[in-house]
Coordinates of C-alpha atoms in Angstrom, one line a residue:
M1 CA 120.1 88.4 134.4
F2 CA 116.3 88.8 133.8
I3 CA 115.1 91.1 131.0
L4 CA 111.6 92.1 130.0
A5 CA 111.4 92.4 126.2
Y6 CA 108.2 93.6 124.3
D7 CA 107.6 92.8 120.7
F8 CA 104.9 95.0 119.3
G9 CA 103.6 93.7 116.0
T10 CA 100.8 94.6 113.7
T11 CA 98.1 92.7 115.4
G12 CA 99.4 92.2 119.0
V13 CA 102.2 92.3 121.5
K14 CA 104.3 89.4 122.7
S15 CA 105.9 90.2 126.1
C16 CA 108.8 87.9 127.0
L17 CA 110.8 87.4 130.1
F18 CA 114.3 86.2 129.3
D19 CA 117.3 85.0 131.4
V20 CA 120.4 86.1 129.6
S21 CA 123.8 84.7 130.6
D22 CA 125.8 82.3 128.4
S23 CA 122.7 81.8 126.3
V24 CA 119.2 83.3 125.9
V25 CA 116.6 81.4 127.8
K26 CA 112.9 82.3 127.5
V27 CA 111.5 82.0 131.0
D28 CA 107.9 82.8 129.9
S29 CA 105.8 84.9 127.5
A30 CA 102.4 86.4 127.3
S31 CA 100.5 87.7 124.3
Q32 CA 97.6 90.0 123.7
G33 CA 96.0 91.4 120.5
Y34 CA 94.8 94.8 119.7
E35 CA 92.6 96.1 116.9
L36 CA 93.9 97.1 113.5
H37 CA 91.4 99.7 112.1
V38 CA 91.3 99.2 108.3
L39 CA 89.4 102.1 106.8
P40 CA 87.6 102.3 103.4
D41 CA 89.7 105.3 102.3
G42 CA 93.0 103.3 102.5
G43 CA 93.7 104.3 106.1
V44 CA 95.1 101.8 108.6
E45 CA 95.2 102.9 112.2
Q46 CA 95.8 101.7 115.7
D47 CA 95.1 103.2 119.1
P48 CA 98.3 103.7 121.2
D49 CA 96.2 103.3 124.3
D50 CA 95.4 99.8 123.2
W51 CA 99.2 99.1 122.9
W52 CA 99.7 100.4 126.5
Q53 CA 96.9 98.3 127.9
A54 CA 98.2 95.2 126.2
L55 CA 101.7 95.9 127.7
V56 CA 100.2 96.4 131.2
D57 CA 98.0 93.3 131.0
T58 CA 100.8 91.0 129.7
T59 CA 103.3 92.3 132.2
R60 CA 100.9 91.6 135.0
V61 CA 100.4 88.0 133.7
L62 CA 104.2 87.5 133.6
K63 CA 104.5 88.8 137.2
K64 CA 101.7 86.6 138.4
R65 CA 103.4 83.5 137.0
N66 CA 107.1 84.5 137.7
A67 CA 106.9 86.9 140.7
D68 CA 110.5 86.4 141.9
A69 CA 112.1 86.8 138.4
V70 CA 110.0 89.9 137.6
E71 CA 111.0 91.5 140.9
H72 CA 114.7 91.1 139.8
V73 CA 114.3 92.4 136.2
A74 CA 117.5 94.3 135.3
G75 CA 116.2 96.0 132.2
I76 CA 113.3 96.6 129.8
S77 CA 113.6 96.8 126.0
F78 CA 111.5 96.9 122.9
C79 CA 111.1 95.6 119.3
S80 CA 108.3 97.0 117.2
Q81 CA 106.8 97.6 113.8
L82 CA 108.2 100.7 112.1
Q83 CA 107.1 103.6 110.0
S84 CA 104.0 104.4 112.0
V85 CA 103.3 108.0 112.9
V86 CA 102.3 108.9 116.5
M87 CA 102.2 112.5 117.6
V88 CA 102.3 112.9 121.4
D89 CA 101.7 115.9 123.5
E90 CA 104.0 117.4 126.2
D91 CA 102.8 114.7 128.7
M92 CA 103.9 112.0 126.2
R93 CA 100.3 111.0 125.5
P94 CA 99.1 110.4 121.9
V95 CA 96.9 113.0 120.4
H96 CA 95.4 110.8 117.7
R97 CA 95.3 107.2 116.6
S98 CA 98.6 105.9 115.1
M99 CA 98.9 105.8 111.3
S100 CA 100.2 102.4 110.5
Y101 CA 103.0 101.5 108.1
M102 CA 100.2 100.1 105.9
D103 CA 98.3 103.4 105.7
Q104 CA 98.1 104.7 102.1
R105 CA 96.0 107.8 102.3
A106 CA 98.7 110.3 101.8
G107 CA 99.0 110.3 98.0
A108 CA 97.8 113.9 97.6
Q109 CA 100.3 115.1 100.2
M110 CA 103.2 113.3 98.5
K111 CA 102.1 114.6 95.1
R112 CA 101.8 118.2 96.4
I113 CA 105.2 118.3 98.1
A114 CA 107.4 116.1 96.0
G115 CA 105.5 115.2 92.9
R116 CA 106.5 117.9 90.4
A117 CA 108.3 116.8 87.2
P118 CA 110.9 115.6 86.4
R119 CA 110.4 112.6 88.6
I120 CA 112.4 109.5 89.8
A121 CA 110.2 106.7 91.1
G122 CA 107.3 109.2 91.5
V123 CA 109.4 111.8 93.4
N124 CA 110.8 115.1 92.0
A125 CA 114.3 114.3 90.7
A126 CA 116.0 117.1 92.8
I127 CA 114.4 115.9 96.0
A128 CA 115.1 112.2 95.2
L129 CA 118.8 112.8 94.5
K130 CA 119.2 114.9 97.6
S131 CA 117.4 112.4 99.6
L132 CA 119.7 109.6 98.4
R133 CA 122.7 111.7 99.2
Y134 CA 121.6 112.8 102.7
T135 CA 119.6 109.8 103.9
G136 CA 120.5 106.8 101.7
A137 CA 116.8 106.4 100.8
V138 CA 113.9 108.2 99.2
A139 CA 110.3 108.8 100.5
A140 CA 108.9 107.4 97.2
S141 CA 105.9 105.5 98.7
V142 CA 102.6 107.1 99.8
K143 CA 103.0 104.9 102.9
D144 CA 106.2 106.7 104.0
P145 CA 106.0 108.6 107.3
A146 CA 106.6 112.1 106.0
W147 CA 103.5 112.0 103.9
K148 CA 101.4 110.6 106.7
Y149 CA 102.7 113.4 108.9
H150 CA 101.3 115.9 106.3
W151 CA 98.1 113.9 106.0
L152 CA 97.5 114.4 109.7
K153 CA 98.3 118.1 109.4
D154 CA 95.8 118.5 106.6
N155 CA 93.0 116.3 108.0
D156 CA 93.2 116.6 111.8
A157 CA 94.5 120.2 112.5
D158 CA 93.6 120.1 116.2
A159 CA 95.5 116.9 116.9
F160 CA 98.4 118.2 114.8
R161 CA 98.4 121.5 116.8
R162 CA 98.5 119.7 120.1
G163 CA 101.3 117.4 118.9
H164 CA 104.7 118.0 120.6
K165 CA 106.8 115.2 119.2
W166 CA 106.6 112.8 116.3
L167 CA 107.3 109.2 117.5
D168 CA 107.1 105.7 116.2
V169 CA 105.4 102.7 118.0
K170 CA 108.0 101.6 120.5
D171 CA 109.2 105.2 121.0
A172 CA 105.8 106.3 122.0
L173 CA 105.6 103.5 124.6
I174 CA 109.1 104.3 125.9
A175 CA 108.1 108.0 126.2
R176 CA 105.1 107.0 128.3
M177 CA 107.4 104.9 130.5
T178 CA 110.2 107.4 131.0
G179 CA 108.8 110.9 130.1
Q180 CA 111.6 111.1 127.4
A181 CA 110.9 111.6 123.6
T182 CA 113.5 109.6 121.7
M183 CA 114.0 107.5 118.6
S184 CA 116.6 104.8 118.2
E185 CA 118.8 105.3 115.1
D186 CA 116.9 102.8 113.1
S187 CA 113.5 104.4 114.0
A188 CA 115.0 107.7 113.0
F189 CA 116.2 106.3 109.7
A190 CA 112.7 104.9 109.0
T191 CA 111.4 108.5 108.9
L192 CA 113.6 108.9 105.8
L193 CA 114.9 112.2 107.3
Y194 CA 117.9 110.8 109.1
D195 CA 121.4 112.1 108.2
I196 CA 123.4 109.0 107.4
K197 CA 126.7 111.0 107.2
A198 CA 126.4 112.7 110.6
D199 CA 129.0 112.2 113.3
P200 CA 128.1 108.8 114.9
D201 CA 128.3 110.5 118.3
S202 CA 125.9 113.2 117.3
P203 CA 123.1 111.6 115.2
R204 CA 120.6 114.0 113.8
F205 CA 117.8 114.5 111.3
H206 CA 119.1 116.3 108.3
P207 CA 118.1 120.0 108.3
E208 CA 117.8 120.1 104.5
M209 CA 115.6 117.1 104.4
L210 CA 113.3 118.6 107.1
K211 CA 113.1 121.8 105.0
M212 CA 112.5 120.0 101.7
L213 CA 109.8 117.8 103.1
Q214 CA 108.3 120.6 105.2
V215 CA 108.7 119.0 108.6
D216 CA 108.9 121.1 111.7
P217 CA 112.3 120.4 113.3
D218 CA 110.7 121.0 116.8
H219 CA 108.6 117.9 116.2
M220 CA 111.6 115.6 116.0
P221 CA 112.8 113.8 119.1
D222 CA 116.4 113.1 120.3
I223 CA 118.1 110.2 118.6
V224 CA 119.8 107.4 120.7
K225 CA 121.4 104.0 120.1
S226 CA 119.5 100.8 120.5
T227 CA 121.7 99.9 123.5
D228 CA 121.2 103.3 125.2
Q229 CA 119.2 103.6 128.4
V230 CA 116.5 106.2 127.7
G231 CA 115.6 106.6 131.3
P232 CA 114.4 104.8 134.5
L233 CA 110.8 103.5 134.6
L234 CA 108.7 106.2 136.2
E235 CA 106.5 105.4 139.3
G236 CA 103.2 105.9 137.6
P237 CA 103.8 103.5 134.7
A238 CA 105.5 101.1 137.0
A239 CA 102.5 100.9 139.3
E240 CA 100.2 100.2 136.3
M241 CA 102.5 97.4 135.2
G242 CA 102.9 96.0 138.6
V243 CA 106.7 96.2 138.7
A244 CA 109.3 98.2 140.6
P245 CA 110.0 101.8 139.5
G246 CA 113.5 102.7 138.4
I247 CA 114.2 99.8 136.1
P248 CA 116.4 100.9 133.2
V249 CA 114.4 101.2 129.9
F250 CA 116.5 100.7 126.8
S251 CA 115.6 102.0 123.3
G252 CA 115.8 98.7 121.5
G253 CA 114.8 98.9 117.9
G254 CA 112.4 98.3 115.1
D255 CA 111.6 94.8 113.8
S256 CA 113.7 95.2 110.7
A257 CA 116.8 95.9 112.8
L258 CA 116.3 93.5 115.8
I259 CA 114.8 90.4 114.1
G260 CA 118.2 90.0 112.3
V261 CA 119.9 90.2 115.7
G262 CA 117.5 87.7 117.2
A263 CA 118.1 85.4 114.2
G264 CA 121.8 85.6 114.8
A265 CA 122.3 87.0 111.3
T266 CA 124.6 90.0 112.1
A267 CA 127.8 89.4 110.1
V268 CA 128.3 91.2 106.8
G269 CA 126.6 89.1 104.1
D270 CA 124.2 87.3 106.4
T271 CA 120.7 87.0 104.9
H272 CA 117.5 86.3 106.8
L273 CA 114.0 85.9 105.7
Y274 CA 111.0 86.7 107.9
V275 CA 107.4 85.7 107.7
G276 CA 105.2 87.2 110.4
T277 CA 102.1 89.3 109.6
S278 CA 104.4 91.0 107.1
G279 CA 107.5 89.5 105.4
W280 CA 110.9 90.5 104.2
A281 CA 114.4 89.7 103.1
S282 CA 117.3 91.4 104.8
T283 CA 121.0 91.2 104.1
V284 CA 123.7 92.8 106.3
I285 CA 125.9 95.2 104.4
E286 CA 128.7 97.7 105.3
K287 CA 127.7 100.7 103.2
P288 CA 124.3 102.2 102.2
V289 CA 123.0 100.7 99.0
V290 CA 119.7 101.8 97.3
D291 CA 117.7 100.2 94.4
V292 CA 115.1 102.9 93.8
S293 CA 113.4 101.0 91.0
A294 CA 112.9 98.0 93.2
M295 CA 112.1 100.0 96.4
I296 CA 115.0 98.3 98.3
A297 CA 117.4 100.3 100.5
G298 CA 120.2 99.7 103.0
I299 CA 118.6 100.7 106.3
V300 CA 120.3 101.6 109.5
G301 CA 120.4 98.6 111.9
A302 CA 121.1 98.0 115.6
I303 CA 124.9 97.5 115.1
P304 CA 127.0 100.6 114.5
G305 CA 128.4 100.8 111.0
R306 CA 126.1 98.1 109.6
Y307 CA 123.1 98.4 107.4
N308 CA 120.3 96.0 106.5
Y309 CA 119.6 95.8 102.7
F310 CA 115.8 95.4 103.2
A311 CA 112.9 94.3 100.9
E312 CA 109.4 94.2 102.4
L313 CA 106.2 92.2 101.7
E314 CA 103.4 93.8 103.6
T315 CA 101.1 90.7 103.8
A316 CA 102.8 87.4 104.3
G317 CA 101.6 85.7 107.5
K318 CA 98.4 87.8 107.0
C319 CA 97.8 85.6 104.0
L320 CA 98.0 82.6 106.2
E321 CA 95.4 84.2 108.5
W322 CA 93.2 84.7 105.5
V323 CA 93.6 81.0 104.6
R324 CA 92.8 80.0 108.1
D325 CA 89.6 82.1 108.3
H326 CA 88.3 81.7 104.7
L327 CA 89.6 78.4 103.3
A328 CA 90.7 76.2 106.1
L329 CA 87.4 76.3 108.1
D330 CA 85.5 74.9 105.2
E331 CA 88.3 72.3 104.6
I332 CA 88.1 71.1 108.2
N333 CA 84.5 71.9 109.0
I334 CA 85.1 72.1 112.8
Y335 CA 83.0 74.3 115.0
L336 CA 83.2 74.4 118.8
E337 CA 79.8 75.0 120.4
R338 CA 78.8 76.7 117.1
T339 CA 81.8 79.0 117.3
A340 CA 84.1 79.2 114.3
V341 CA 87.6 77.9 115.0
S342 CA 89.0 81.4 114.0
E343 CA 87.2 82.7 117.1
A344 CA 88.3 79.8 119.3
P345 CA 91.0 80.0 122.0
E346 CA 94.6 80.3 120.9
D347 CA 95.6 76.7 121.5
I348 CA 92.8 75.5 119.2
R349 CA 94.0 78.0 116.5
I350 CA 97.6 76.7 116.8
E351 CA 96.3 73.1 116.3
L352 CA 94.5 74.4 113.2
Y353 CA 97.8 75.8 111.8
D354 CA 99.4 72.4 112.5
Y355 CA 96.7 70.7 110.6
L356 CA 97.1 73.1 107.7
S357 CA 100.8 72.4 107.6
Q358 CA 100.1 68.7 107.4
V359 CA 97.6 69.2 104.6
I360 CA 100.0 71.4 102.6
G361 CA 102.8 68.9 103.1
E362 CA 100.7 66.2 101.6
T363 CA 99.8 68.3 98.5
R364 CA 101.7 68.1 95.3
P365 CA 104.5 70.6 94.8
G366 CA 103.6 73.3 92.3
A367 CA 100.0 73.2 93.6
G368 CA 98.7 71.6 90.4
G369 CA 99.7 74.6 88.4
V370 CA 97.9 77.1 90.7
L371 CA 99.6 80.4 91.6
F372 CA 98.6 82.9 94.4
T373 CA 99.8 86.5 94.7
P374 CA 100.3 87.6 98.3
W375 CA 99.4 91.2 97.8
L376 CA 96.3 91.5 100.0
H377 CA 97.0 95.2 100.8
G378 CA 99.0 96.4 97.8
N379 CA 102.7 95.9 97.3
R380 CA 105.8 97.9 97.9
C381 CA 108.8 95.8 96.6
P382 CA 110.1 95.0 94.1
F383 CA 107.3 97.1 92.6
E384 CA 105.2 99.8 94.2
D385 CA 101.5 99.4 93.5
S386 CA 98.9 100.1 96.2
N387 CA 96.3 98.7 93.9
A388 CA 97.8 95.3 93.6
R389 CA 95.7 92.5 95.2
G390 CA 95.8 88.8 95.9
M391 CA 94.5 86.4 93.3
F392 CA 94.5 82.7 92.4
I393 CA 95.3 81.8 88.8
G394 CA 95.4 78.4 87.1
I395 CA 92.4 76.9 88.8
S396 CA 90.9 74.1 86.7
L397 CA 88.3 71.3 87.2
T398 CA 90.9 69.2 88.8
T399 CA 91.9 71.8 91.4
G400 CA 91.1 71.1 95.0
K401 CA 91.1 73.4 98.0
R402 CA 94.3 71.7 99.2
D403 CA 96.1 72.9 96.0
M404 CA 94.9 76.4 96.8
L405 CA 96.2 76.1 100.3
R406 CA 99.6 75.1 99.1
A407 CA 99.5 77.8 96.4
V408 CA 99.3 80.5 99.2
I409 CA 102.4 79.2 100.9
E410 CA 104.3 78.8 97.6
G411 CA 103.2 82.3 96.6
I412 CA 104.7 83.8 99.7
C413 CA 107.9 81.8 99.0
Y414 CA 108.0 83.0 95.3
H415 CA 107.8 86.6 96.5
L416 CA 110.7 86.0 99.0
R417 CA 112.7 84.4 96.2
W418 CA 112.0 87.5 94.1
F419 CA 113.5 89.6 97.0
V420 CA 116.6 87.5 97.2
E421 CA 117.3 87.5 93.5
T422 CA 116.7 91.3 93.3
Q423 CA 119.1 91.8 96.2
D424 CA 121.7 89.7 94.5
K425 CA 121.8 92.3 91.7
K426 CA 123.3 94.9 94.1
V427 CA 124.8 92.9 97.0
S428 CA 125.8 89.3 97.8
T429 CA 123.2 87.4 99.8
S430 CA 124.3 84.4 101.9
S431 CA 124.4 80.8 100.6
R432 CA 122.6 79.6 103.7
I433 CA 119.6 81.7 104.8
R434 CA 118.1 82.1 108.3
F435 CA 114.3 81.8 108.3
V436 CA 112.4 83.3 111.3
G437 CA 109.0 84.5 112.3
G438 CA 105.8 82.5 112.9
G439 CA 106.1 81.0 109.4
A440 CA 109.3 79.3 110.4
L441 CA 107.4 77.2 113.0
S442 CA 106.2 75.0 110.2
P443 CA 108.8 72.4 108.9
V444 CA 106.6 72.1 105.8
T445 CA 106.9 75.9 105.1
S446 CA 110.6 75.8 105.8
Q447 CA 111.1 72.9 103.3
I448 CA 109.0 74.6 100.6
L449 CA 111.1 77.8 101.1
A450 CA 114.3 75.8 100.6
D451 CA 112.9 74.1 97.5
V452 CA 111.6 77.4 96.0
L453 CA 114.9 79.2 96.7
Q454 CA 117.1 76.2 96.0
R455 CA 119.2 77.3 99.0
P456 CA 119.6 75.7 102.5
I457 CA 117.4 77.1 105.2
D458 CA 118.3 77.3 108.9
V459 CA 115.8 77.9 111.7
V460 CA 116.6 79.1 115.2
E461 CA 115.0 78.2 118.5
H462 CA 111.7 80.0 119.1
P463 CA 111.7 81.7 115.7
Q464 CA 108.5 83.5 116.5
D465 CA 110.2 85.3 119.4
V466 CA 113.3 86.6 117.5
G467 CA 112.2 90.3 117.7
A468 CA 112.0 90.0 121.5
V469 CA 115.3 88.1 121.6
G470 CA 116.9 91.0 119.7
A471 CA 115.5 93.5 122.1
A472 CA 116.7 91.5 125.1
L473 CA 120.2 91.3 123.6
C474 CA 120.3 95.1 123.1
A475 CA 119.4 95.5 126.8
A476 CA 122.1 93.0 127.7
A477 CA 124.7 94.9 125.7
G478 CA 123.5 98.2 127.3
L479 CA 123.8 96.7 130.8
G480 CA 127.4 95.5 130.0
A481 CA 126.5 91.8 130.2
V482 CA 128.0 91.3 126.7
N483 CA 130.4 93.6 124.9
S484 CA 128.3 94.4 121.9
T485 CA 125.0 93.5 120.2
E486 CA 126.9 91.6 117.5
E487 CA 128.6 89.5 120.2
A488 CA 125.3 88.9 121.9
A489 CA 123.8 87.5 118.6
S490 CA 126.4 84.7 118.8
L491 CA 124.3 83.3 121.6
V492 CA 121.6 82.4 119.1
E493 CA 121.7 78.8 117.9
V494 CA 120.3 77.0 114.9
I495 CA 118.0 74.0 115.8
A496 CA 116.9 72.8 112.4
S497 CA 118.1 72.9 108.8
Y498 CA 116.4 72.2 105.5
E499 CA 118.2 71.2 102.3
P500 CA 116.6 72.0 98.9
N501 CA 115.2 69.1 96.8
T502 CA 117.1 69.6 93.5
E503 CA 114.5 67.4 91.7
L504 CA 112.0 70.3 92.2
K505 CA 114.3 73.0 90.7
E506 CA 112.9 72.9 87.2
L507 CA 109.3 73.0 88.4
Y508 CA 109.8 75.9 90.8
D509 CA 112.0 77.8 88.3
D510 CA 109.1 77.7 85.8
M511 CA 106.4 78.6 88.3
F512 CA 108.5 81.5 89.6
T513 CA 109.0 82.9 86.2
T514 CA 105.3 82.8 85.6
F515 CA 104.7 84.3 89.1
K516 CA 106.8 87.4 88.3
S517 CA 104.8 88.0 85.1
L518 CA 101.5 88.3 87.0
H519 CA 101.7 91.9 88.1
P520 CA 102.7 93.5 84.8
A521 CA 100.0 91.4 83.1
N522 CA 97.3 92.5 85.5
K523 CA 98.4 96.0 86.6
K524 CA 95.6 97.8 84.7
V525 CA 93.0 95.3 86.0
F526 CA 94.1 96.0 89.6
A527 CA 93.8 99.7 89.0
R528 CA 90.3 99.4 87.6
L529 CA 89.1 97.2 90.4
A530 CA 90.8 99.1 93.3
H531 CA 88.1 101.6 93.9
R532 CA 85.1 99.5 93.3
P533 CA 82.6 99.4 96.3

């Protein structure tokens, strides 16, 4: 059974064609990037029409290379970034550029609506306590969707007036495909307006939450399950994509829900770590758990009755891109016809990452006492500080660029360890951890992660595709090819394991302790520097 699965990330889409039967076989994939508009006032936006064009282009590439398989596609499904705000009109077309999950312009809106004293984690205590009771989470970050909704209302009244429904990334694309405005349960939860105690057969946005956060109920779409068919693919979109109309389109889910499915980490207590553009730690739990002080919450997943205790790092793989573009090019000093490697074709850039991995693997553990903080766009967890930034500390006359390269990887791993240890205060994380995302393609990074965490690390096949795998498994469950999403996840196999080097425990324990002290020691400095031109 062939399934088209689209994984919409922060910087591009990966469109995958899978054959799902007794296993999940990737037939082919095609990728295309789109622009991330980072604005000087803290805004981060994307154009939904760019998403659609990338979907159309990559689908046509897949059809050109796999015509027979694409003609027999049984279902379409999605995985995507979450907590963006996309208002669409009655024709399901966007009325403004999407406000990304990284957008941090809505501080004034948050303060006006929910900032009055007394406060818990920056939110009025009464609102915070009711939010925890109704939704299992609190909109305590300026990056949370409700505040972006109000920023749009305050700053683009015309677009807001024309807005018919509030959707997230994949849901806006599905609406364009089917004419139906919906959110999967995990997308709805990510608005922090979702009623976690509602009848499972009648999911809803909580009326009191809508009232407290001043959100128009008419803007909210229908809520469906990840395995539900939203509708058949309409003729117009099908013609643009070059596929047959009528293909069932399934809701799928957000990356935080489906990457765990694609990683095969779906049983209670399973923990997976992800390093893509962003990064996170997620552990499957049975009941909602919240750690307000650390900004960690049990979020709704793709499996009914299960939650993902989720801690997010907003720039993980993005730090690797920064290394590639601003450190590695000087290290390697390679130019192709006077074109920087960062602007070269994809295969050249992949070779560059392979070279980086080799260099880092040959560099001393602990990076010669150099630490790097992976907070290139602020930080959300386990502390909220939009002013936090990346820095190197510990550079001496003996420090080389290779130490700095390794320090970046180790800094990401220290932050992931911080997540795991913070989660362990509230839930039980797994003794063996699944590692997925583009970062897991590197055996060197996987081994460093095992050494920093001092836990075994397991990597699955095609770890960079796990979001699309999770989406395909949702479609397979919706089509009845498997009994459930959890059963479908058992088709995912581990292909490599990394055991921790116990001789490095003392070194990394000491470096980790120092790493955790860097934010409180520099918080005031970050604040002073944040608004410098």
